[in-house]
N, CA, C and O atoms as a printed pandas DataFrame, in Angstrom:
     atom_number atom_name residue_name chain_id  residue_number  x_coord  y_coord  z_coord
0              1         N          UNK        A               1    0.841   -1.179    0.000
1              2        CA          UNK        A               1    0.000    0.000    0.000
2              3         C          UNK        A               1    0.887    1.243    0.000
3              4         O          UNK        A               1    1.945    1.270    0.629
4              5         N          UNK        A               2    0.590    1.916   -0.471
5              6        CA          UNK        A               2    1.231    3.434   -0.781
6              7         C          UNK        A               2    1.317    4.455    0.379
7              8         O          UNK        A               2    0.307    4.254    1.053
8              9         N          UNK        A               3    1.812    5.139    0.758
9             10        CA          UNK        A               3    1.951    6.241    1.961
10            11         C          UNK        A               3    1.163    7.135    1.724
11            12         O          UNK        A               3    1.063    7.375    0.520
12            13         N          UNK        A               4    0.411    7.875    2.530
13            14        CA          UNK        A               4   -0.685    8.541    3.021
14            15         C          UNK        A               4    0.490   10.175    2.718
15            16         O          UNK        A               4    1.246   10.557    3.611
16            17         N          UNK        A               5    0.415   10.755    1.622
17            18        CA          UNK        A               5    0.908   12.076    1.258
18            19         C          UNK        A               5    0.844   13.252    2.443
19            20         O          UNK        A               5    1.807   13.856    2.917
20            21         N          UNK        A               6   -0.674   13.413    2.812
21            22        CA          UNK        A               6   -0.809   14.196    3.813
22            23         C          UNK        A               6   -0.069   13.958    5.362
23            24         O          UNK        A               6   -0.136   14.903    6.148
24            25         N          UNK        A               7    0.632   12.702    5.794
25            26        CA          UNK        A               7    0.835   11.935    6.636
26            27         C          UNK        A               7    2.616   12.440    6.571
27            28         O          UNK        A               7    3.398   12.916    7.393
28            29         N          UNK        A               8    2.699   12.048    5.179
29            30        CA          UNK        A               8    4.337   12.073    5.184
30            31         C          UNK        A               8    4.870   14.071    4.783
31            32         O          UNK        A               8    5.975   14.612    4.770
32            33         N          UNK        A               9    3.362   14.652    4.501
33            34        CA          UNK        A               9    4.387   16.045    4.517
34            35         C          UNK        A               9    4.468   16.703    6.068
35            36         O          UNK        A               9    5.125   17.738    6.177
36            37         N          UNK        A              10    3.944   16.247    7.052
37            38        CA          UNK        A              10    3.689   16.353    8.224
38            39         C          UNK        A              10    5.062   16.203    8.947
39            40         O          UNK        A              10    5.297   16.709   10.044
40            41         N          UNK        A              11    6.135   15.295    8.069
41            42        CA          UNK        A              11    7.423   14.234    8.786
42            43         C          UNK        A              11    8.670   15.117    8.224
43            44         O          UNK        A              11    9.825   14.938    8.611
44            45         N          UNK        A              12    8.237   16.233    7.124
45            46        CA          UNK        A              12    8.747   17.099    6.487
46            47         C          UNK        A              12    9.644   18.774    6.337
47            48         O          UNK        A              12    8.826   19.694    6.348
48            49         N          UNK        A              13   10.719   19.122    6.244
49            50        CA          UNK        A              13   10.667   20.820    6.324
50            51         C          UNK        A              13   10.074   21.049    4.790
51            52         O          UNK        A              13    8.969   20.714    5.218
52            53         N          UNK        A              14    9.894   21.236    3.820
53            54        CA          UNK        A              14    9.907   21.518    2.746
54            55         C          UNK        A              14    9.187   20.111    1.920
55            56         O          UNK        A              14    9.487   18.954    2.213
56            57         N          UNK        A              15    8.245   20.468    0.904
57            58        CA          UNK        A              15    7.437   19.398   -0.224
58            59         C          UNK        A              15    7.477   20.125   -1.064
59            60         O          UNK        A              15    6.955   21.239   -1.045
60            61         N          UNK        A              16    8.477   19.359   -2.515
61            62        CA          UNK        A              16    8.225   20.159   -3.740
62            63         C          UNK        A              16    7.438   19.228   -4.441
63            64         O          UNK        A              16    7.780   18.047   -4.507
64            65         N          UNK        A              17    6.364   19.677   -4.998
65            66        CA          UNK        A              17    4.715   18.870   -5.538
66            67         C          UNK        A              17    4.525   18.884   -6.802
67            68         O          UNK        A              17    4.699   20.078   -7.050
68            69         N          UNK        A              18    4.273   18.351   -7.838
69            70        CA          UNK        A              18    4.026   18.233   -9.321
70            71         C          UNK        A              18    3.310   19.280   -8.875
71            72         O          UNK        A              18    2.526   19.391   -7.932
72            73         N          UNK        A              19    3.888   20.409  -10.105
73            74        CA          UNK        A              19    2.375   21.403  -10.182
74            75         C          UNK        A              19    2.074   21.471  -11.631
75            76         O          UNK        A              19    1.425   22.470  -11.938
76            77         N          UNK        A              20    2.421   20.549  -12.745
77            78        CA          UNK        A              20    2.548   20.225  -14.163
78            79         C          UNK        A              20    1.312   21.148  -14.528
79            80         O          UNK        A              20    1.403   22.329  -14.862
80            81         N          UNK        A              21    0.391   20.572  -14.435
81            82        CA          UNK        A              21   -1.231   20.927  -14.838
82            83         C          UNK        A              21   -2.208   21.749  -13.339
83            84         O          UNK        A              21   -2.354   21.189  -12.253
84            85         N          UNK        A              22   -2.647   22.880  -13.624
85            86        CA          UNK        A              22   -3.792   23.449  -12.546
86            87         C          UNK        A              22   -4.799   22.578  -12.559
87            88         O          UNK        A              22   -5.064   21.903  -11.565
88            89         N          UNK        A              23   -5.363   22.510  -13.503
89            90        CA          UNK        A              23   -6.475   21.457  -13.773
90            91         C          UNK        A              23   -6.253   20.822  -15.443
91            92         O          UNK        A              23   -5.458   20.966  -16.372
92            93         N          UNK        A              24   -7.764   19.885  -15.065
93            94        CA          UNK        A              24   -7.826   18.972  -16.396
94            95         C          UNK        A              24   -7.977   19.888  -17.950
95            96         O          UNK        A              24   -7.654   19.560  -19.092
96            97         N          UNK        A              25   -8.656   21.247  -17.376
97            98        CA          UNK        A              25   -8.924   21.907  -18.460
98            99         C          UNK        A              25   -7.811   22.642  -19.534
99           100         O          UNK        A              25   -7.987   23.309  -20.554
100          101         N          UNK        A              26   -6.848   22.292  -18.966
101          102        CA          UNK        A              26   -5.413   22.439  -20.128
102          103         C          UNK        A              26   -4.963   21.472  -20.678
103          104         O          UNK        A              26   -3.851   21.565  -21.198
104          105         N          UNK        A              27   -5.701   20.231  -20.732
105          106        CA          UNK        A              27   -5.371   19.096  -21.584
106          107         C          UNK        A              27   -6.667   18.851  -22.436
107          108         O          UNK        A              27   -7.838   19.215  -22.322
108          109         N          UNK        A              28   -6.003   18.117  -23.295
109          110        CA          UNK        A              28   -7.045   17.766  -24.394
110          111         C          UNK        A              28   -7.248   15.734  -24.329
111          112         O          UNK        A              28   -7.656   14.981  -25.213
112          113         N          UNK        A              29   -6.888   15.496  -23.269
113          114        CA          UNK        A              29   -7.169   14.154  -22.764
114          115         C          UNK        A              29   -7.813   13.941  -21.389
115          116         O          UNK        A              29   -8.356   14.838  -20.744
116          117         N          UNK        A              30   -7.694   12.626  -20.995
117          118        CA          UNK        A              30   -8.274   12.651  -20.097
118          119         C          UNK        A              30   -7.437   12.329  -18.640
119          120         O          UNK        A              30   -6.856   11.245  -18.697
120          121         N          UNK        A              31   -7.231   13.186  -17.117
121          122        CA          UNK        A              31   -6.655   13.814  -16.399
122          123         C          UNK        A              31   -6.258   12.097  -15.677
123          124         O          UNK        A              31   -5.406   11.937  -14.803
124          125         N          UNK        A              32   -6.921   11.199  -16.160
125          126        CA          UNK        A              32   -6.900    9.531  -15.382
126          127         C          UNK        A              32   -5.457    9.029  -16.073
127          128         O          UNK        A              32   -4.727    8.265  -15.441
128          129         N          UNK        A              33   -5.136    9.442  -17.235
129          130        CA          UNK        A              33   -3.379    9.105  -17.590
130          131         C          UNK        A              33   -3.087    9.998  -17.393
131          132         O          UNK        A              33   -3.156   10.364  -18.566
132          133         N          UNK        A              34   -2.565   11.366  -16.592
133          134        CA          UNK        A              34   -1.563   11.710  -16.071
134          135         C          UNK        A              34   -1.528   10.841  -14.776
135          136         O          UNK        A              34   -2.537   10.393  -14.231
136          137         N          UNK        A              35   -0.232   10.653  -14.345
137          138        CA          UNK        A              35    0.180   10.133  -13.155
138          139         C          UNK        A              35    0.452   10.578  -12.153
139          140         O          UNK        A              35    0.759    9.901  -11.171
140          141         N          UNK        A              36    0.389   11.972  -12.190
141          142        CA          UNK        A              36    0.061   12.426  -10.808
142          143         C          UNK        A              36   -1.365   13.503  -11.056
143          144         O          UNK        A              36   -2.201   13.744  -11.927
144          145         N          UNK        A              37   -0.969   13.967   -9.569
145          146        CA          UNK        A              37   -2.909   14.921   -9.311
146          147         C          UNK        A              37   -2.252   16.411   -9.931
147          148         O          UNK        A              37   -1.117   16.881   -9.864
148          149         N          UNK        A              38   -3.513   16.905  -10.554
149          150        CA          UNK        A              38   -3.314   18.585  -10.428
150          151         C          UNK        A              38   -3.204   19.542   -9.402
151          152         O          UNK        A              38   -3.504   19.230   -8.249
152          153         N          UNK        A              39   -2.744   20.855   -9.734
153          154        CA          UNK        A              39   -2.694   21.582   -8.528
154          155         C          UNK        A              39   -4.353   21.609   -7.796
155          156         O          UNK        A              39   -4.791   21.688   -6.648
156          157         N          UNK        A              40   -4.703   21.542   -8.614
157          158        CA          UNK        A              40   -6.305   22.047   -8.125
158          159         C          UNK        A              40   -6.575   20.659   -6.871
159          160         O          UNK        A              40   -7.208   20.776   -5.822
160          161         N          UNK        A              41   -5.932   19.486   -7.348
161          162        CA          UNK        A              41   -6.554   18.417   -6.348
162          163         C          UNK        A              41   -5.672   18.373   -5.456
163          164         O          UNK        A              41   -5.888   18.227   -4.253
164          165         N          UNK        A              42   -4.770   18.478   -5.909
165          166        CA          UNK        A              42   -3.764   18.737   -4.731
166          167         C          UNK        A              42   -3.686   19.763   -3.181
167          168         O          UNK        A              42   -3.153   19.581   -2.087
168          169         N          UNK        A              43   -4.745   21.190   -3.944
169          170        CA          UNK        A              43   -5.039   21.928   -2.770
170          171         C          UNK        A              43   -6.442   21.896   -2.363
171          172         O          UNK        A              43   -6.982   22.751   -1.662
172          173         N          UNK        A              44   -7.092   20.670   -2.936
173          174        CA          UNK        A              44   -8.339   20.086   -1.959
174          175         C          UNK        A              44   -8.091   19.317   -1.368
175          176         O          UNK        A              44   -9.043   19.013   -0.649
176          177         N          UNK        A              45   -6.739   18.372   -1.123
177          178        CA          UNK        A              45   -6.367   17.524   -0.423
178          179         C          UNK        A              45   -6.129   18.452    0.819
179          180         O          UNK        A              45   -6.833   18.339    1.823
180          181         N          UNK        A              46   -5.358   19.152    0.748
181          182        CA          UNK        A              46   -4.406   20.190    1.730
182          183         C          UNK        A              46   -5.221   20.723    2.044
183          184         O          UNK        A              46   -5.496   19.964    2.974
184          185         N          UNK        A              47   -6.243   21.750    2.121
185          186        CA          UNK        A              47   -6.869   22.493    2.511
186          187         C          UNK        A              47   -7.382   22.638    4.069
187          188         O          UNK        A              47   -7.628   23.665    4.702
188          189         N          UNK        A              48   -7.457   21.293    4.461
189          190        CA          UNK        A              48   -8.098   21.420    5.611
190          191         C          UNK        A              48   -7.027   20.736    6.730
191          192         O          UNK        A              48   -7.226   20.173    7.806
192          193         N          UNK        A              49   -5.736   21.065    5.933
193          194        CA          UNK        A              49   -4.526   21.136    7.397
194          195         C          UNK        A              49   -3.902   22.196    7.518
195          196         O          UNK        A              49   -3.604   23.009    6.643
196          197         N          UNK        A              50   -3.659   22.212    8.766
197          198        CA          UNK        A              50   -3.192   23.785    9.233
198          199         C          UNK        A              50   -2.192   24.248    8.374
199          200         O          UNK        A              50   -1.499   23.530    7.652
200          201         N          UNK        A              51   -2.115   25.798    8.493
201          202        CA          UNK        A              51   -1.633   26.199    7.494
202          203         C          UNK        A              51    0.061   26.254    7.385
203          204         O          UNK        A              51    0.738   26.455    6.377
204          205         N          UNK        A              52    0.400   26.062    8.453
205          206        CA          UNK        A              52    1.831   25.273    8.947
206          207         C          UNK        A              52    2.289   24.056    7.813
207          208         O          UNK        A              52    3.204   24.395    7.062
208          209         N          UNK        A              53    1.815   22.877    7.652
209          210        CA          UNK        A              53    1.521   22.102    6.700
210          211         C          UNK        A              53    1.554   23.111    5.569
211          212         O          UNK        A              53    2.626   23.217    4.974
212          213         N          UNK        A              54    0.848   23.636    5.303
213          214        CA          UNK        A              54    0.304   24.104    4.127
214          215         C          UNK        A              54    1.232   24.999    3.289
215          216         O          UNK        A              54    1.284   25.077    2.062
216          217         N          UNK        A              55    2.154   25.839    4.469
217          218        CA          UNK        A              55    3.233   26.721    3.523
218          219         C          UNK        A              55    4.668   25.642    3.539
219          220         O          UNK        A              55    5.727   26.202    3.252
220          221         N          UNK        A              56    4.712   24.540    3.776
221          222        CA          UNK        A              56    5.681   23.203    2.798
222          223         C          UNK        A              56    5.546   23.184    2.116
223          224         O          UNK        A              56    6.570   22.886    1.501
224          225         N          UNK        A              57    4.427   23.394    1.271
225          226        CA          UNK        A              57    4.083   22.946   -0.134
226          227         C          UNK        A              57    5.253   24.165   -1.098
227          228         O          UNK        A              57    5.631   25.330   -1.224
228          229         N          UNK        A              58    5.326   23.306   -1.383
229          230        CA          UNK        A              58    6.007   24.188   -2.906
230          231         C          UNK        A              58    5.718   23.710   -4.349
231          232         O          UNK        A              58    6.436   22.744   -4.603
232          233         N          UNK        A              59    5.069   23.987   -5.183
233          234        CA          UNK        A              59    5.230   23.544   -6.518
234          235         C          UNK        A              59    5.903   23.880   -7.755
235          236         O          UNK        A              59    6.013   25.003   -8.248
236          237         N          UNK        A              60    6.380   22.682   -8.241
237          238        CA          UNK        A              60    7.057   22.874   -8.957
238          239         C          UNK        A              60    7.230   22.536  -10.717
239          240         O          UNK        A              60    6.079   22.314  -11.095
240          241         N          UNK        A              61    7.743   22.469  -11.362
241          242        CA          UNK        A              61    8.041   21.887  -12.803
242          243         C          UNK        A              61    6.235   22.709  -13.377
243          244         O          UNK        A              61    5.439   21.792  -13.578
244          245         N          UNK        A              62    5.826   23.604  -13.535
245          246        CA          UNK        A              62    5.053   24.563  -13.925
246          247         C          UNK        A              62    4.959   24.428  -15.495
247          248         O          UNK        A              62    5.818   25.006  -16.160
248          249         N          UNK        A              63    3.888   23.641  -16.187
249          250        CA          UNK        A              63    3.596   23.591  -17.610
250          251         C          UNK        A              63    3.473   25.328  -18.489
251          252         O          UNK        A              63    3.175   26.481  -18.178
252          253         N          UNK        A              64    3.782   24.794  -19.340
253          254        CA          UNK        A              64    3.526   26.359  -20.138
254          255         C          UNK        A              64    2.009   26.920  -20.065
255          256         O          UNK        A              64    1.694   28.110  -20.034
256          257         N          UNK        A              65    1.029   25.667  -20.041
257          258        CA          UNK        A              65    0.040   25.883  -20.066
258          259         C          UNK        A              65   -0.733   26.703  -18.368
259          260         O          UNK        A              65   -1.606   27.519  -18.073
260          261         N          UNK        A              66   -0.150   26.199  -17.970
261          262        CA          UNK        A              66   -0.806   26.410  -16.519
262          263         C          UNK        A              66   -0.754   27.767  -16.498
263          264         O          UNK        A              66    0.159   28.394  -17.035
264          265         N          UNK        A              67   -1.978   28.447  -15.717
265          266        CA          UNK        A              67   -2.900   29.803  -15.492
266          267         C          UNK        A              67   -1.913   30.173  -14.524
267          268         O          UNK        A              67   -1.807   31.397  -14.444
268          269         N          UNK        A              68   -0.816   29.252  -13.422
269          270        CA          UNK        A              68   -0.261   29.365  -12.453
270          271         C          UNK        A              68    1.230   30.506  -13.075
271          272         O          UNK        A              68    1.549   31.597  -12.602
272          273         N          UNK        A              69    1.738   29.929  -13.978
273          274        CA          UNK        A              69    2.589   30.596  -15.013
274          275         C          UNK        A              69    2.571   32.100  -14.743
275          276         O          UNK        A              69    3.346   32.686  -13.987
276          277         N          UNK        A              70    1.425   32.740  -15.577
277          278        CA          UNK        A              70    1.357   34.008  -15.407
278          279         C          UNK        A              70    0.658   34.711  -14.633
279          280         O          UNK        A              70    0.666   35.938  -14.733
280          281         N          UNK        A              71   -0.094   34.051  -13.699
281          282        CA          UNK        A              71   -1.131   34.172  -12.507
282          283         C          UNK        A              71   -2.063   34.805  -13.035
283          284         O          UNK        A              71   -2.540   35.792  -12.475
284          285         N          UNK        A              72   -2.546   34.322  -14.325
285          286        CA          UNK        A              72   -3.815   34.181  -14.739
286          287         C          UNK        A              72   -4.759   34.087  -14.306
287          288         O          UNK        A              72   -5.057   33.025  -13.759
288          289         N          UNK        A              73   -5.767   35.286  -14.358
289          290        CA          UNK        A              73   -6.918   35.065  -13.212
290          291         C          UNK        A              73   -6.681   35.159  -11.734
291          292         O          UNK        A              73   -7.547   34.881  -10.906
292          293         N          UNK        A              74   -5.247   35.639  -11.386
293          294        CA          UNK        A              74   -4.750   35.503   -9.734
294          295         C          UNK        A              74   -5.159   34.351   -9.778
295          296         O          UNK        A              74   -6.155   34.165   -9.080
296          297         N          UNK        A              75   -4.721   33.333  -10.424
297          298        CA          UNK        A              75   -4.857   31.987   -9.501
298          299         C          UNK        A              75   -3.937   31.836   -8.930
299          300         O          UNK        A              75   -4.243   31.438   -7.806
300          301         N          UNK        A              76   -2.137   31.992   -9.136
301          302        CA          UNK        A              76   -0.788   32.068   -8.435
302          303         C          UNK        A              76   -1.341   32.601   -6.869
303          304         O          UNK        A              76   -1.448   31.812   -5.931
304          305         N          UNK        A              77   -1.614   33.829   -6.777
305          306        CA          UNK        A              77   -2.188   34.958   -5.779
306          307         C          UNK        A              77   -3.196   34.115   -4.910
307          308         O          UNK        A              77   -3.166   34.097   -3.679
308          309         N          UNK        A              78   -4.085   33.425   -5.685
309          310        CA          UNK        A              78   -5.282   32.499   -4.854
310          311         C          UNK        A              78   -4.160   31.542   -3.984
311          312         O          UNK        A              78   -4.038   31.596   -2.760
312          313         N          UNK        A              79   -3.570   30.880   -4.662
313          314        CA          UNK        A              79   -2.825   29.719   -4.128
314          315         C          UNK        A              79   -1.946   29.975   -2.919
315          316         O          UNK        A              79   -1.770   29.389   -1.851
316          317         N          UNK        A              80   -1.324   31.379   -3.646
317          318        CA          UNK        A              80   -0.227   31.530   -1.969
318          319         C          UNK        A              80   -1.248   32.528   -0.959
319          320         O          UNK        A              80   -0.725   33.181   -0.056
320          321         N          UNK        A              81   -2.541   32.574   -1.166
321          322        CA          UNK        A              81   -3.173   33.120    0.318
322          323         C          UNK        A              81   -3.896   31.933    0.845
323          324         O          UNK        A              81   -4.698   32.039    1.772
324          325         N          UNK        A              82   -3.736   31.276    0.507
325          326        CA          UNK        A              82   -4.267   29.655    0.824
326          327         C          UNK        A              82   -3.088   29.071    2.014
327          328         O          UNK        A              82   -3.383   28.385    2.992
328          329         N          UNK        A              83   -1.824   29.499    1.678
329          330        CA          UNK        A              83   -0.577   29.202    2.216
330          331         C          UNK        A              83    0.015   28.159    1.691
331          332         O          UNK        A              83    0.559   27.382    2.476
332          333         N          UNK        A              84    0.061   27.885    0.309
333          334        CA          UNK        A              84    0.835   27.467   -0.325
334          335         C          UNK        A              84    2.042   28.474   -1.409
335          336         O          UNK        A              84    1.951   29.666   -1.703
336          337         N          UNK        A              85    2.917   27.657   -1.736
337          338        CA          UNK        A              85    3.891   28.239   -2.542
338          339         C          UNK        A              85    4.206   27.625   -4.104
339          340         O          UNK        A              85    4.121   26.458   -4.487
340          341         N          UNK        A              86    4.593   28.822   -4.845
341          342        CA          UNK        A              86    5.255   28.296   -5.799
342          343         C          UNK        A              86    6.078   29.008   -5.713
343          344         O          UNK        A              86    6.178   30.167   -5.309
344          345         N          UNK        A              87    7.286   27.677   -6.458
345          346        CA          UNK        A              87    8.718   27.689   -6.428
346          347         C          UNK        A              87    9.138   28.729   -7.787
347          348         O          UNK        A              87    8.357   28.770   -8.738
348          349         N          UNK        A              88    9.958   29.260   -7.799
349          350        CA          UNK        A              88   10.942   30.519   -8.172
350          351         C          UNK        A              88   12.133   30.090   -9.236
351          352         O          UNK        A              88   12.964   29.464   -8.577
352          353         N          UNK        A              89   12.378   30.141  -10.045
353          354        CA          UNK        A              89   12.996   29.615  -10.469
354          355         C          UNK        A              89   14.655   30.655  -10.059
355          356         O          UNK        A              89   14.592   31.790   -9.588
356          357         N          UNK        A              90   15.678   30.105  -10.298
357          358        CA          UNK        A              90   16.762   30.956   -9.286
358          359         C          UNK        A              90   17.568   30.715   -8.190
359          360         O          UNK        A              90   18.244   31.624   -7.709
């Protein structure tokens, strides 16, 4: 059986997180073959641990496509008042 994600960023200083895709809606397939989760599921997982937890997160490897990119829509802005991060390149 696989390790409980929320469990092991807890054991953690720092989690850098696929942030490839925000959501399914920047692909033209279907989100069940990518192999990992989007940002979007990723911060419904997180959401409801303290926010301690929550600023570990870092994401990273950022698709061209992703809204996160140019903080399109403040979604970047949504994400880090949530108390998450994205990573910087630098």
């Amino acid at each position: 059986m696989g390790k409980d994600i929320v469990e092991e960023i807890k054991l953690v200083d720092y989690a850098l997180i696929d942030g490839t895709f925000y959501n399914g809606l920047e692909l033209d397939r279907d989100m069940s073959e990518i192999p990992h989760p989007s940002v979007e599921e990723t911060l419904e997982l997180f959401l409801n641990q303290p926010v301690v937890e929550r600023n570990k997160i870092y994401f990273i490897h950022i698709n061209h496509t992703n809204p996160i990119l140019t903080n399109k829509n403040g979604v970047k802005d949504l994400i880090e008042s949530y108390g998450f991060n994205v990573a910087k390149r630098g």
